[in-house]
PDB file of C-alpha atoms in Angstrom:
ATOM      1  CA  UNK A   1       6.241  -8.994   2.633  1.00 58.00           C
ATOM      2  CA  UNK A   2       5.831  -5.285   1.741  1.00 67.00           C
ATOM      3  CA  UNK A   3       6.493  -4.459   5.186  1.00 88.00           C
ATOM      4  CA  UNK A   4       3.039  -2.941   6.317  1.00 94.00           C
ATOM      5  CA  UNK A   5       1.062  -3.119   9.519  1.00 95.00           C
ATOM      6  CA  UNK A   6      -2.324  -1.855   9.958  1.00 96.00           C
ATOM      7  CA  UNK A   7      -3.663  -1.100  13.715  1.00 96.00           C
ATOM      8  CA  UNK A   8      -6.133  -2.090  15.472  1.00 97.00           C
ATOM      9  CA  UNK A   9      -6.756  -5.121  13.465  1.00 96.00           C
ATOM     10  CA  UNK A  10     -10.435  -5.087  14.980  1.00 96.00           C
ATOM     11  CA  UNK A  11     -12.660  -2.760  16.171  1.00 97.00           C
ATOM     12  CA  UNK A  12     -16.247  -2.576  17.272  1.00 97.00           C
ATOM     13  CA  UNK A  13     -17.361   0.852  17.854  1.00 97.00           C
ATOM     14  CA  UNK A  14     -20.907   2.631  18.484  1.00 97.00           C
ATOM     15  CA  UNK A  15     -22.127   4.860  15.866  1.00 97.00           C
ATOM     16  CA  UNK A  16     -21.576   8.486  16.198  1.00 97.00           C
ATOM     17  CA  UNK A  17     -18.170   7.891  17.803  1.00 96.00           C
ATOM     18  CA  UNK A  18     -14.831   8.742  15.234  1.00 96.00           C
ATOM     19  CA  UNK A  19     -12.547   5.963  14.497  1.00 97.00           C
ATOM     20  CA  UNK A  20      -8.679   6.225  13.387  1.00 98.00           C
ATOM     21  CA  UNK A  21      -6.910   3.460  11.520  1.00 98.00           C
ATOM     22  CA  UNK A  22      -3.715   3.250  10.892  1.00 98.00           C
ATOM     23  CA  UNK A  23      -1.224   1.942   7.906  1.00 97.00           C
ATOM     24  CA  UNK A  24       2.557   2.089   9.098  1.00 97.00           C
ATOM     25  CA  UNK A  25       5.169   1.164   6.340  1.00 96.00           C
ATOM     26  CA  UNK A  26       8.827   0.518   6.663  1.00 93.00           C
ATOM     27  CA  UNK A  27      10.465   1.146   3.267  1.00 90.00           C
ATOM     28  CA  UNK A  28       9.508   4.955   2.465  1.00 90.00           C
ATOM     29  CA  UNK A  29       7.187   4.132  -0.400  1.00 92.00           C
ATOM     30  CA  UNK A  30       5.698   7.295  -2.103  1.00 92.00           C
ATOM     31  CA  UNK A  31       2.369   6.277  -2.546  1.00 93.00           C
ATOM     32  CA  UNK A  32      -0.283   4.629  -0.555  1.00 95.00           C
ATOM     33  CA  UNK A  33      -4.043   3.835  -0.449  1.00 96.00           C
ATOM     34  CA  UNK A  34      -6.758   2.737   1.122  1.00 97.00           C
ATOM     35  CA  UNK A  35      -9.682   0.713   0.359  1.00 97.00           C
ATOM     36  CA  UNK A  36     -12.595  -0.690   1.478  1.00 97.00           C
ATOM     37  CA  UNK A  37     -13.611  -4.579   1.083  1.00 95.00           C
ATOM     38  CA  UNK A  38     -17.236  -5.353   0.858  1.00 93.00           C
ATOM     39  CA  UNK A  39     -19.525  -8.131  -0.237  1.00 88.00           C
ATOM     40  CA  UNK A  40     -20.308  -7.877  -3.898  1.00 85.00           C
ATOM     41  CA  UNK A  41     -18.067  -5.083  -4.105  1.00 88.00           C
ATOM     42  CA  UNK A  42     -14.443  -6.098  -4.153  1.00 89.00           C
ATOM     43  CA  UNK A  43     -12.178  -3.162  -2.781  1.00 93.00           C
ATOM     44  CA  UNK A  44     -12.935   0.392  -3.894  1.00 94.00           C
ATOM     45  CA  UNK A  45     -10.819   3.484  -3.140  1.00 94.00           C
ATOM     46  CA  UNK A  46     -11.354   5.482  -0.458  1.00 96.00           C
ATOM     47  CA  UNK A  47      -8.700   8.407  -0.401  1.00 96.00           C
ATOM     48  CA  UNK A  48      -4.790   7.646  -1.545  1.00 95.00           C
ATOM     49  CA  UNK A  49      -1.352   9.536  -0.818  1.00 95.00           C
ATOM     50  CA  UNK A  50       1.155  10.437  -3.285  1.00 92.00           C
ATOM     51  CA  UNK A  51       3.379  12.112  -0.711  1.00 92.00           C
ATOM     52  CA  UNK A  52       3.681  13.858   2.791  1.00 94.00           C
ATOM     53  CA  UNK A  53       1.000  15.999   3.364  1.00 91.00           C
ATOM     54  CA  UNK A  54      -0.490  14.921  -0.241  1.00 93.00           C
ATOM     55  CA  UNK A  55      -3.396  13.213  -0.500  1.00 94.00           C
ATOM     56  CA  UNK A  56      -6.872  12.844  -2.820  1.00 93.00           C
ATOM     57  CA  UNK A  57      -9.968  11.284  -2.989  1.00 93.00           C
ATOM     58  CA  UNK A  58     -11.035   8.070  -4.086  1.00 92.00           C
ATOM     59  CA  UNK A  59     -14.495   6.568  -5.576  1.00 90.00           C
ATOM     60  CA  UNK A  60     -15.581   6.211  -2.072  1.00 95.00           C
ATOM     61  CA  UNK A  61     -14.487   9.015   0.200  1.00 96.00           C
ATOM     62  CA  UNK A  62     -17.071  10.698   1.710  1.00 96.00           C
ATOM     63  CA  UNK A  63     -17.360  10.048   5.130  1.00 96.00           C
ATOM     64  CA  UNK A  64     -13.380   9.376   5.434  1.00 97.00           C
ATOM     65  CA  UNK A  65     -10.569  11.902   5.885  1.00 97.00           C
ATOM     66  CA  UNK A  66      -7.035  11.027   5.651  1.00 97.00           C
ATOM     67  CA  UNK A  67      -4.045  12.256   7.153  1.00 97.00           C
ATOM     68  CA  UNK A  68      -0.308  11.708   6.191  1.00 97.00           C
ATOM     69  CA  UNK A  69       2.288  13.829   8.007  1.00 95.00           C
ATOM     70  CA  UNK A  70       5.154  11.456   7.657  1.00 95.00           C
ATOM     71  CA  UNK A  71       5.774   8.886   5.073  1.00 95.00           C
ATOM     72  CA  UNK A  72       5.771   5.750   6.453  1.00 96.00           C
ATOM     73  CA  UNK A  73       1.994   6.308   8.516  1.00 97.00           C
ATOM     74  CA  UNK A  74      -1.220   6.896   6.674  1.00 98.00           C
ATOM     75  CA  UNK A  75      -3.753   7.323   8.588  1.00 98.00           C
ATOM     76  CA  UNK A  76      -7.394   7.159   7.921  1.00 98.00           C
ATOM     77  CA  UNK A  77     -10.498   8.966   9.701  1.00 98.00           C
ATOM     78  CA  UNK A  78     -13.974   8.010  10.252  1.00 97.00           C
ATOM     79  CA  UNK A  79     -15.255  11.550  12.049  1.00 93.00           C
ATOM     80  CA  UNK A  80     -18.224  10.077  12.989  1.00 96.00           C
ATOM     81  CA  UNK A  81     -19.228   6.118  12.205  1.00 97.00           C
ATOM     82  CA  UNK A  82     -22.495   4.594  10.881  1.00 97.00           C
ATOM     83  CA  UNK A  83     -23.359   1.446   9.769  1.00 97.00           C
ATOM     84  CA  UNK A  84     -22.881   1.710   6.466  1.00 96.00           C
ATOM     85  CA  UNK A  85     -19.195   2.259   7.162  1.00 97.00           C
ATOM     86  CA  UNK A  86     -18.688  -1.619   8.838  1.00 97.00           C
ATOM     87  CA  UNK A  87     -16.708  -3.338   6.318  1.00 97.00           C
ATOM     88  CA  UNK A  88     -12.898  -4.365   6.140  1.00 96.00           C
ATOM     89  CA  UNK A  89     -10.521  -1.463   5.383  1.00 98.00           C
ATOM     90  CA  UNK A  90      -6.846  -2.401   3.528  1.00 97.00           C
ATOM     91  CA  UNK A  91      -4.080  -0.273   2.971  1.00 97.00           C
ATOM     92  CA  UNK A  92      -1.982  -0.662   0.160  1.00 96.00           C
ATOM     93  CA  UNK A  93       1.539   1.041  -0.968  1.00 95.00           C
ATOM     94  CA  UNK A  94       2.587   1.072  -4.414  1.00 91.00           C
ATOM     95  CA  UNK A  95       6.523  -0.292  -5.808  1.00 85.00           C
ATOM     96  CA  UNK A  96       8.370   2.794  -7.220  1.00 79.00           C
ATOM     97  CA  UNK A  97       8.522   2.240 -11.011  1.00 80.00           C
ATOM     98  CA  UNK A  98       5.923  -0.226 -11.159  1.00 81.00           C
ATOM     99  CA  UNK A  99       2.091   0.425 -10.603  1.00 83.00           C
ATOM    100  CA  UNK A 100       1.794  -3.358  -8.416  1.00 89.00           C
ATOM    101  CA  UNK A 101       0.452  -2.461  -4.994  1.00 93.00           C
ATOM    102  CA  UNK A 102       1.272  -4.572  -1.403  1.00 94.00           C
ATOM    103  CA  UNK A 103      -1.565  -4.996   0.579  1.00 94.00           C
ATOM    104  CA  UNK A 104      -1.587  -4.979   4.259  1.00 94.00           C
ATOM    105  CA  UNK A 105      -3.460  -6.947   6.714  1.00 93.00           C
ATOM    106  CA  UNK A 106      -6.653  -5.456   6.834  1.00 95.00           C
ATOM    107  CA  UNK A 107      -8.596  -4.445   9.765  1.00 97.00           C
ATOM    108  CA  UNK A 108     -11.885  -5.454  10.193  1.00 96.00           C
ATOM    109  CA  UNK A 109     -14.305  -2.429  11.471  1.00 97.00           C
ATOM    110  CA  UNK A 110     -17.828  -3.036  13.338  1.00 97.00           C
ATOM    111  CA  UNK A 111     -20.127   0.062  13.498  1.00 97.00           C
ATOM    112  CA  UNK A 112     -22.973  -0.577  15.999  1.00 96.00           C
TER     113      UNK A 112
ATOM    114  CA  UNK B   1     -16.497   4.154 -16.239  1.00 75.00           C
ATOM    115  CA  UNK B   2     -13.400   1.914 -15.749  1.00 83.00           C
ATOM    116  CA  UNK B   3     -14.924  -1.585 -14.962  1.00 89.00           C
ATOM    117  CA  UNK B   4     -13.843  -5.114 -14.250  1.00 94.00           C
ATOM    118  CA  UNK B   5     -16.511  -8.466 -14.731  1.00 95.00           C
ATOM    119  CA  UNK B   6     -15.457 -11.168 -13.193  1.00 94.00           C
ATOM    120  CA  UNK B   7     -17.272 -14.325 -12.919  1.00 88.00           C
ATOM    121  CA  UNK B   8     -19.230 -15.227  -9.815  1.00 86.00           C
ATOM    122  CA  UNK B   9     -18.817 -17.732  -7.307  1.00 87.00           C
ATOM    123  CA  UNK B  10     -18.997 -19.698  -5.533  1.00 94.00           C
ATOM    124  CA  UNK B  11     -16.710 -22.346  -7.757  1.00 96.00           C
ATOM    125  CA  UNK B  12     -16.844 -25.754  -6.270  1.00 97.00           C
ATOM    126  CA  UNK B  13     -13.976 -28.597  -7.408  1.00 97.00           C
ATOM    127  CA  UNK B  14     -12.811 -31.694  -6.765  1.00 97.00           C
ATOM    128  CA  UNK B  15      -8.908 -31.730  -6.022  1.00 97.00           C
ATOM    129  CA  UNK B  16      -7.332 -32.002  -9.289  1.00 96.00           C
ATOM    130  CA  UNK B  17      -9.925 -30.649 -11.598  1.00 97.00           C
ATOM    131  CA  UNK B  18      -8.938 -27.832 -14.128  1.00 97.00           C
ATOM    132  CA  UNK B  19      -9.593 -24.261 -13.030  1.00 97.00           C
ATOM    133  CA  UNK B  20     -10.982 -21.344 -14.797  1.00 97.00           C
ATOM    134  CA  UNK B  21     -11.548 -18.341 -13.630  1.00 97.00           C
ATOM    135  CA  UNK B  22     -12.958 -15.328 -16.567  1.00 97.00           C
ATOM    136  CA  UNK B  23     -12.145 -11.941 -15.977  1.00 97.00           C
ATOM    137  CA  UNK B  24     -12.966  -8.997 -18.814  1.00 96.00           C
ATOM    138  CA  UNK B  25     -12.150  -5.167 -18.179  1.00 94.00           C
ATOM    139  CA  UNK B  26     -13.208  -2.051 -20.102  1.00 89.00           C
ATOM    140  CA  UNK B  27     -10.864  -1.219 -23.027  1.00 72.00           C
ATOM    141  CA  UNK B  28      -9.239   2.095 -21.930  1.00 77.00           C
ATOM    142  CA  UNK B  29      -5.695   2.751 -23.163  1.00 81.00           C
ATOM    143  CA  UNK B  30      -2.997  -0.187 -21.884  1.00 85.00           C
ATOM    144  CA  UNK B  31      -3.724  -1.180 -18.444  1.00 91.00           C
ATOM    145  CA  UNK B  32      -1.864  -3.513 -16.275  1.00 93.00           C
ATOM    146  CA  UNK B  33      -3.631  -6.529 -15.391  1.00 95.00           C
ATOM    147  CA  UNK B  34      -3.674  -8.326 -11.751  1.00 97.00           C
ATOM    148  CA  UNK B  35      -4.746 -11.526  -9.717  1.00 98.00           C
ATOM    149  CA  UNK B  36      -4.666 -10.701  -6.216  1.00 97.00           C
ATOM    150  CA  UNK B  37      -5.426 -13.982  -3.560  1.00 97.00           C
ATOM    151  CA  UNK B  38      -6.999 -13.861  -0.401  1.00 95.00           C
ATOM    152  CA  UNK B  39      -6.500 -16.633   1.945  1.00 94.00           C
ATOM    153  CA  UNK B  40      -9.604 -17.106   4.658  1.00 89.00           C
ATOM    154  CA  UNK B  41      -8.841 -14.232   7.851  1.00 85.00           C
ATOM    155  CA  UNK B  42      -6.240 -12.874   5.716  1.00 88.00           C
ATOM    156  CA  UNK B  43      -5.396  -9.959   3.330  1.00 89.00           C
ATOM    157  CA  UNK B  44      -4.762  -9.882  -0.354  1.00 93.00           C
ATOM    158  CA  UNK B  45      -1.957 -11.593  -1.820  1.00 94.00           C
ATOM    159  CA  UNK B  46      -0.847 -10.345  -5.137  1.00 95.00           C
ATOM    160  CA  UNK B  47      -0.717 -13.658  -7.708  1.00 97.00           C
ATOM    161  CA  UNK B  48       0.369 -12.425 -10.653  1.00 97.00           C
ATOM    162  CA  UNK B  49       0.591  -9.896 -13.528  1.00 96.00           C
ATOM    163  CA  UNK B  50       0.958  -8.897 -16.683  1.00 96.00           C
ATOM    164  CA  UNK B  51       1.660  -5.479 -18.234  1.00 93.00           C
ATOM    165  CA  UNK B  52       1.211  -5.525 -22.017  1.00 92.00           C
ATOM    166  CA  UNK B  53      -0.742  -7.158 -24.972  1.00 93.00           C
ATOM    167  CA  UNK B  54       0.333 -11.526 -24.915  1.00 95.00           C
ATOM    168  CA  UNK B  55       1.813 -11.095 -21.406  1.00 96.00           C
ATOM    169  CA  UNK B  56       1.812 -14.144 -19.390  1.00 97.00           C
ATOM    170  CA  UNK B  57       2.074 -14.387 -15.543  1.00 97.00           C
ATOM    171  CA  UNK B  58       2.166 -17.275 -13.813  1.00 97.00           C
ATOM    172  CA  UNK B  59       3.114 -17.886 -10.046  1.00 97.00           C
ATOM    173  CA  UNK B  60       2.142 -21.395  -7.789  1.00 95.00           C
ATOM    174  CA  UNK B  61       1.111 -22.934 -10.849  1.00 97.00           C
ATOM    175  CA  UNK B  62      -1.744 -20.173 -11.898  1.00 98.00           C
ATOM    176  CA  UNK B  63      -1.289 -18.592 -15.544  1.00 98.00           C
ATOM    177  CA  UNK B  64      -3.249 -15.591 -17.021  1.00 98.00           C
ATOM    178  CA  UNK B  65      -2.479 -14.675 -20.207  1.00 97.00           C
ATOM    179  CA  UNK B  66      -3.370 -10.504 -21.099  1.00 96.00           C
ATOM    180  CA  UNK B  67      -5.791 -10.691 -24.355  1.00 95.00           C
ATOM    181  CA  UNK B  68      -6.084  -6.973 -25.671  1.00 92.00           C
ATOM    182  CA  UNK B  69      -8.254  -8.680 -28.595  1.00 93.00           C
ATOM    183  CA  UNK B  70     -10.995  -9.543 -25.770  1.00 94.00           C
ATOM    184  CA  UNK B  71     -10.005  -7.662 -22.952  1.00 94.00           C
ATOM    185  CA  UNK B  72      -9.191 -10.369 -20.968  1.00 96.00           C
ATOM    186  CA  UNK B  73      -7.503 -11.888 -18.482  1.00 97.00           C
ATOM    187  CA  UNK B  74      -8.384 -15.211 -17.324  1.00 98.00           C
ATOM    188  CA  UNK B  75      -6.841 -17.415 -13.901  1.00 98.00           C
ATOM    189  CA  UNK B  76      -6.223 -20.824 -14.849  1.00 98.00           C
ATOM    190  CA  UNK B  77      -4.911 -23.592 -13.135  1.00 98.00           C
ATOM    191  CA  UNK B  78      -4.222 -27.523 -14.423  1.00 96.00           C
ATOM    192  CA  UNK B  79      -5.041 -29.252 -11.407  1.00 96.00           C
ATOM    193  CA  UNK B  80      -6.267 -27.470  -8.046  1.00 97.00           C
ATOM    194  CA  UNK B  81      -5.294 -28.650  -4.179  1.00 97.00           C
ATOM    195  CA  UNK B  82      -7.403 -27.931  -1.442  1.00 97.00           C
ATOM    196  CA  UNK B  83      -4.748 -25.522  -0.454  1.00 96.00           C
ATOM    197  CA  UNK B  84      -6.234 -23.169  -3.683  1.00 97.00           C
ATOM    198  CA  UNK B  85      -9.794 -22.565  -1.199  1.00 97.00           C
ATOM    199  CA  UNK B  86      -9.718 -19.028  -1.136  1.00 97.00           C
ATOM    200  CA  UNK B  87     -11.310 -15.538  -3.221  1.00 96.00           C
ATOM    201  CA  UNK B  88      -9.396 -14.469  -6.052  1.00 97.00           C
ATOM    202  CA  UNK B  89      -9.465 -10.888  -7.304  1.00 96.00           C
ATOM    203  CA  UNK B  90      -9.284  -9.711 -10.680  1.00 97.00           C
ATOM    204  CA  UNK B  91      -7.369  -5.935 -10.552  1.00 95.00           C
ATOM    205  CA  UNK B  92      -6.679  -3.542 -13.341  1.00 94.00           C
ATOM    206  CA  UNK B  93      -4.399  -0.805 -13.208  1.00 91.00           C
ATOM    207  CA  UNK B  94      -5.301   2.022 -15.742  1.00 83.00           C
ATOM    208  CA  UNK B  95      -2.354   4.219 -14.867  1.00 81.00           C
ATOM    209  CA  UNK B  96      -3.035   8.262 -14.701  1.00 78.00           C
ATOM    210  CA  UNK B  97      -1.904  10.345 -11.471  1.00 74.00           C
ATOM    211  CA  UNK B  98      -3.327   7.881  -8.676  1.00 76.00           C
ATOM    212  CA  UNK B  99      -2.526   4.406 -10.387  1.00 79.00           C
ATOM    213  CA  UNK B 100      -5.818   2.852  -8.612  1.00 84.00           C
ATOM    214  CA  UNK B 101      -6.309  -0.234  -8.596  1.00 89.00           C
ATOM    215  CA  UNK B 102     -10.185  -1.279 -10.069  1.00 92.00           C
ATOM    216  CA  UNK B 103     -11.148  -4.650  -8.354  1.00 93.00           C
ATOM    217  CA  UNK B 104     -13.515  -7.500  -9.917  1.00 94.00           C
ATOM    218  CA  UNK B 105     -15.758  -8.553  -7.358  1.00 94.00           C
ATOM    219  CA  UNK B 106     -14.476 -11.378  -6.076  1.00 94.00           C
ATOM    220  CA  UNK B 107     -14.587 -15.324  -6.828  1.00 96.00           C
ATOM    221  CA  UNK B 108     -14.513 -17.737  -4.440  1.00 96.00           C
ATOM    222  CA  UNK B 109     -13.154 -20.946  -4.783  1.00 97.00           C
ATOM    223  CA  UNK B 110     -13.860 -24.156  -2.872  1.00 97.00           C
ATOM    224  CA  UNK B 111     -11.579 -27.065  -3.627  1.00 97.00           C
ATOM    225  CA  UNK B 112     -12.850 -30.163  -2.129  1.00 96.00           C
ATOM    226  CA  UNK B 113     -10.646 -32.995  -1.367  1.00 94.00           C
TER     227      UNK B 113
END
């Protein structure tokens, strides 16, 4: 257990509407992420941290804006949902000195 | 690009049957090499690992052994339970500033009793 929580764990929203997700971790790591899990697709990157206030895009990222102002929350930013953007979202932290990532819990996002 | 092939599902066994699960990646400098688990409702569960050329993980009774000759690293398991049911990820880690992680697609596996 990597100590991670992600919140909410569902959500149904309308499109048009902005959604915020949050990943909240316990042991200080430096570096976290965020992906998206879709059919046929595996996870792909959306935007990842590497430190308060320092963050960069991913393979998937536009649409998304991230936020980190203190190192344990990372939060992630849907400015205004559409379909295409209903999938399950995971946030990950990396180990110092390794490169194996923790996953959290995942929250599941519906975009009417 | 940075790519991993993993085979596609879905793979049906009996309980007790022999499991193989292929996984190739792209050849680009010395990555580290992943199988991540994901139970039904639940998130991903890192496996194992392996980090250089002959590398072996193993964890719950999976192995994958990291063959730079072929680029790959394949999930096997002697005899599967129906406790195995579940998608299994193949991740590669090519290093560089944001140490991403580049996901297979996905296999599920459906172990009947």
């Amino acid at each position: 257990d990597a100590g991670i929580t992600q919140s909410p764990r569902h959500k149904v929203t309308e499109t048009g509407t902005p959604v915020t997700l949050r990943c909240h971790q316990t042991e200080n790591h430096r570096y976290m992420y965020w992906y998206r899990q879709d059919p046929g697709h595996g996870l792909r990157l959306i935007h990842y941290s590497y430190g308060v206030k320092d963050t960069d895009k991913g393979e998937v990222s536009d649409g998304y804006s991230v936020s980190r102002s203190k190192t344990e929350d990372f939060l992630l930013t849907l400015e205004s949902a559409t379909s295409s953007q209903t999938s399950v979202y995971f946030c990950a932290i990396k180990i110092p000195s390794t490169d194996t990532q923790y996953f959290g819990p995942g929250t599941r996002l519906t975009v009417l | 690009g940075d790519s991993v092939t993993q085979m596609e599902g879905p793979v049906t066994l009996s309980e007790e049957a022999f499991l193989t699960i292929n996984c190739t990646y792209t050849a680009t400098g010395y990555p580290s090499l992943f199988w991540y688990v994901q139970y039904p409702g639940e998130g991903l569960q890192l496996l194992l690992k392996a980090t250089k050329a002959d590398d072996k993980g193993s964890n719950k009774g999976f192995e994958a052994t990291y063959r730079k000759e072929t680029t790959s690293f394949h999930l096997e398991k002697g005899s599967v339970q129906v406790s195995d049911s579940a998608v299994y990820f193949c991740a590669v880690n090519y290093g560089g500033a944001t140490n991403k992680l580049i996901f297979g697609t996905g296999t599920l596996l459906a172990v009947q009793p």
